[in-house]
Tab-separated table of C-alpha atoms in Angstrom:
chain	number	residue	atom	x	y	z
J	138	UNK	CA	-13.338	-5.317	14.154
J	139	UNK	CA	-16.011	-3.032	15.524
J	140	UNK	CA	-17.629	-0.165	13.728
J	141	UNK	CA	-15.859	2.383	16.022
J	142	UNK	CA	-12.634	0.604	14.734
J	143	UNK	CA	-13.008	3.010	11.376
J	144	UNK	CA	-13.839	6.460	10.605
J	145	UNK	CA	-15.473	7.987	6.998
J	146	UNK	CA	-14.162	10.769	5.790
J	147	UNK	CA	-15.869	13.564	4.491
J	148	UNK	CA	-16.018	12.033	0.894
J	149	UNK	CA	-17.106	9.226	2.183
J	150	UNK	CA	-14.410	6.849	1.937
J	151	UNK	CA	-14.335	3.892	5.261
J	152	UNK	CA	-10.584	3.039	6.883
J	153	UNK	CA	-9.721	1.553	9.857
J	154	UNK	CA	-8.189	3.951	12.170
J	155	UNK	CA	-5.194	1.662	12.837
J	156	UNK	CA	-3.314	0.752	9.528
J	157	UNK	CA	-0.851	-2.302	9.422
J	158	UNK	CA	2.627	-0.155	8.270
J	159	UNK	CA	4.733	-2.716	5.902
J	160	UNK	CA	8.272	-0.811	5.594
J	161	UNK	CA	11.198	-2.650	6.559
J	162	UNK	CA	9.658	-6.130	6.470
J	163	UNK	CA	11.813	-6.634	3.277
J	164	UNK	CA	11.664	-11.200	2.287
J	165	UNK	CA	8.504	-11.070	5.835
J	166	UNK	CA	6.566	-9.090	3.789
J	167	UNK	CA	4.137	-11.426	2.307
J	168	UNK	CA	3.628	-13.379	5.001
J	169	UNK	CA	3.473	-10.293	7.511
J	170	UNK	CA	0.821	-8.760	5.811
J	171	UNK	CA	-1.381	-12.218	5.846
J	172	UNK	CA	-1.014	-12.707	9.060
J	173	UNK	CA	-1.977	-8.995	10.318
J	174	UNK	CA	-5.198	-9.302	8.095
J	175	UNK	CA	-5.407	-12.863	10.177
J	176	UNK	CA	-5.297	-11.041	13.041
J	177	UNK	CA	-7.908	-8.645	12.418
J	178	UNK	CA	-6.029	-5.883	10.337
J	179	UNK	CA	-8.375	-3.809	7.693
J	180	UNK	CA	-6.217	-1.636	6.633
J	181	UNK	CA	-2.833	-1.875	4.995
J	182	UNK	CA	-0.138	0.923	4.562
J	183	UNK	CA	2.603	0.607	1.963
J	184	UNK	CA	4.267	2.466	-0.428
J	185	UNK	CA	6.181	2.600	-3.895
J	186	UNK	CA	9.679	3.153	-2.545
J	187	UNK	CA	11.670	-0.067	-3.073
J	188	UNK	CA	14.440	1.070	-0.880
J	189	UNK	CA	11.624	0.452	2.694
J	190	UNK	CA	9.167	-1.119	1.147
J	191	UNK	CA	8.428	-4.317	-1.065
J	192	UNK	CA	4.889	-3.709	-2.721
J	193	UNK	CA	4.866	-6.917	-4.596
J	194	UNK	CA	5.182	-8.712	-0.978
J	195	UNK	CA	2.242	-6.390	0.146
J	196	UNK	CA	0.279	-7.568	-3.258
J	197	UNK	CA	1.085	-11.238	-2.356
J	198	UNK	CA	-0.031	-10.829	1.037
J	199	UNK	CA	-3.619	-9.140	-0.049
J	200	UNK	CA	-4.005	-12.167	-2.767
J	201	UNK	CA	-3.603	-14.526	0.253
J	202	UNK	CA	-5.975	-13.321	2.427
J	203	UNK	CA	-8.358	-12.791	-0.413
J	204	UNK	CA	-8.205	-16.029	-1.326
J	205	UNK	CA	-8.690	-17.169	2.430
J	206	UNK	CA	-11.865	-15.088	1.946
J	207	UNK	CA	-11.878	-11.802	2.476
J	208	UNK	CA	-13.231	-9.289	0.122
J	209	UNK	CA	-11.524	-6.674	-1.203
J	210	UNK	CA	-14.253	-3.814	-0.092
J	211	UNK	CA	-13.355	-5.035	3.443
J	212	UNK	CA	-9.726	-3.559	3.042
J	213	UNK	CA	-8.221	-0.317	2.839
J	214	UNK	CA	-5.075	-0.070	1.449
J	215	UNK	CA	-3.397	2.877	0.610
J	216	UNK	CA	0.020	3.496	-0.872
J	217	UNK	CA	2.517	6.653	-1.356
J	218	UNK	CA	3.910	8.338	-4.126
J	219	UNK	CA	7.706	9.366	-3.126
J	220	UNK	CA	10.069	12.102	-4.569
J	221	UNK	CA	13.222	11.482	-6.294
J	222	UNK	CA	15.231	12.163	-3.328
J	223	UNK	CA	13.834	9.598	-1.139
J	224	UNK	CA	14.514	6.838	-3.684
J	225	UNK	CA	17.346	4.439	-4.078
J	226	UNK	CA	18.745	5.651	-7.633
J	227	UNK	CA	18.708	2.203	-8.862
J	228	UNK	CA	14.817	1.405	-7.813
J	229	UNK	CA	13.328	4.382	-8.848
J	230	UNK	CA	9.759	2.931	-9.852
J	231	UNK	CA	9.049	5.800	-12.426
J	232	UNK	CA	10.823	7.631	-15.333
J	233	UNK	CA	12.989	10.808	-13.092
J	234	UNK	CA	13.307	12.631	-15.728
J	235	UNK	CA	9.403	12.874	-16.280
J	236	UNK	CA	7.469	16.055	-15.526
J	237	UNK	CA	6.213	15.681	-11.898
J	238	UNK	CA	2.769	14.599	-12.177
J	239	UNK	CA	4.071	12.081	-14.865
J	240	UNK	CA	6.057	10.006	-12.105
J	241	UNK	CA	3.491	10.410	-9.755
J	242	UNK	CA	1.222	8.351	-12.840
J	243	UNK	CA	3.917	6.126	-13.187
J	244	UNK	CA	4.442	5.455	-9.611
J	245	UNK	CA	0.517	5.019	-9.431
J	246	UNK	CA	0.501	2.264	-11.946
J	247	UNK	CA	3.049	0.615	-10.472
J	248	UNK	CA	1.898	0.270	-7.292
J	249	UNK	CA	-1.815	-1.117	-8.818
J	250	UNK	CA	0.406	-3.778	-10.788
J	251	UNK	CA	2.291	-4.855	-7.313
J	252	UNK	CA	-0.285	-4.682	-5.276
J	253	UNK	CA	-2.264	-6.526	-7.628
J	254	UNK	CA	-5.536	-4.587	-8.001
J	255	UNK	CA	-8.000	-2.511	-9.915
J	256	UNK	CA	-7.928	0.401	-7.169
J	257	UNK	CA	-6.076	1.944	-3.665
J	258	UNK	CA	-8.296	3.842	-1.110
J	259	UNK	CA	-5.846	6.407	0.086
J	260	UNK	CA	-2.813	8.032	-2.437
J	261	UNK	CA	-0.209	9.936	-0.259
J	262	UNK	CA	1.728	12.881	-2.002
């Protein structure tokens, strides 16, 4: 990708202006995500709502193509936090009975143990 293929925010943080979006892809998933990164794909767009989204298949895919050889500084990935109301009741990846900012910590941690790393570039609330 070129340089004009990302913008830096005003904190300072790099991402592609084209993300790869992963709902829907459900079992393709994994192999989805590998092959956008394949084809040129920096940034990744996911999010902890089981009932669009499988975040384990989006960590799979990022372990592939980072043992293929890209780097994980090369990537942004960035994953949502999503209300109560937008969940199926029976995936609900946090406590909904915790205060608010509590599930949003929950949801967090979650998504760093599917997606299988240390850190995400962009949280959406």
């Amino acid at each position: 990708m070129s340089e004009n293929t990302f913008a830096t925010t005003r904190h300072g943080v790099r991402m592609p202006r084209l993300l790869y979006g992963t709902a829907w892809k459900k079992s393709r998933t994994r192999e989805l995500v590998r092959q956008a990164l394949e084809c040129g794909f920096r940034g990744i767009d996911t999010a902890g709502q089981p009932k669009h989204y499988d975040e384990a298949g989006v960590g799979a895919g990022l372990a592939d193509a980072l043992a293929g050889g890209l780097a994980r500084p090369d990537l942004y990935v960035q994953t949502k936090f999503t209300p109560v109301d937008g969940h199926d009741p029976k995936q609900i990846p946090y406590d909904p009975t915790a205060p608010l900012a509590e599930q949003v910590g929950q949801s967090f941690r979650s998504s760093l143990r599917n997606l299988r790393t240390d850190y995400v570039d962009g949280l959406v609330l």
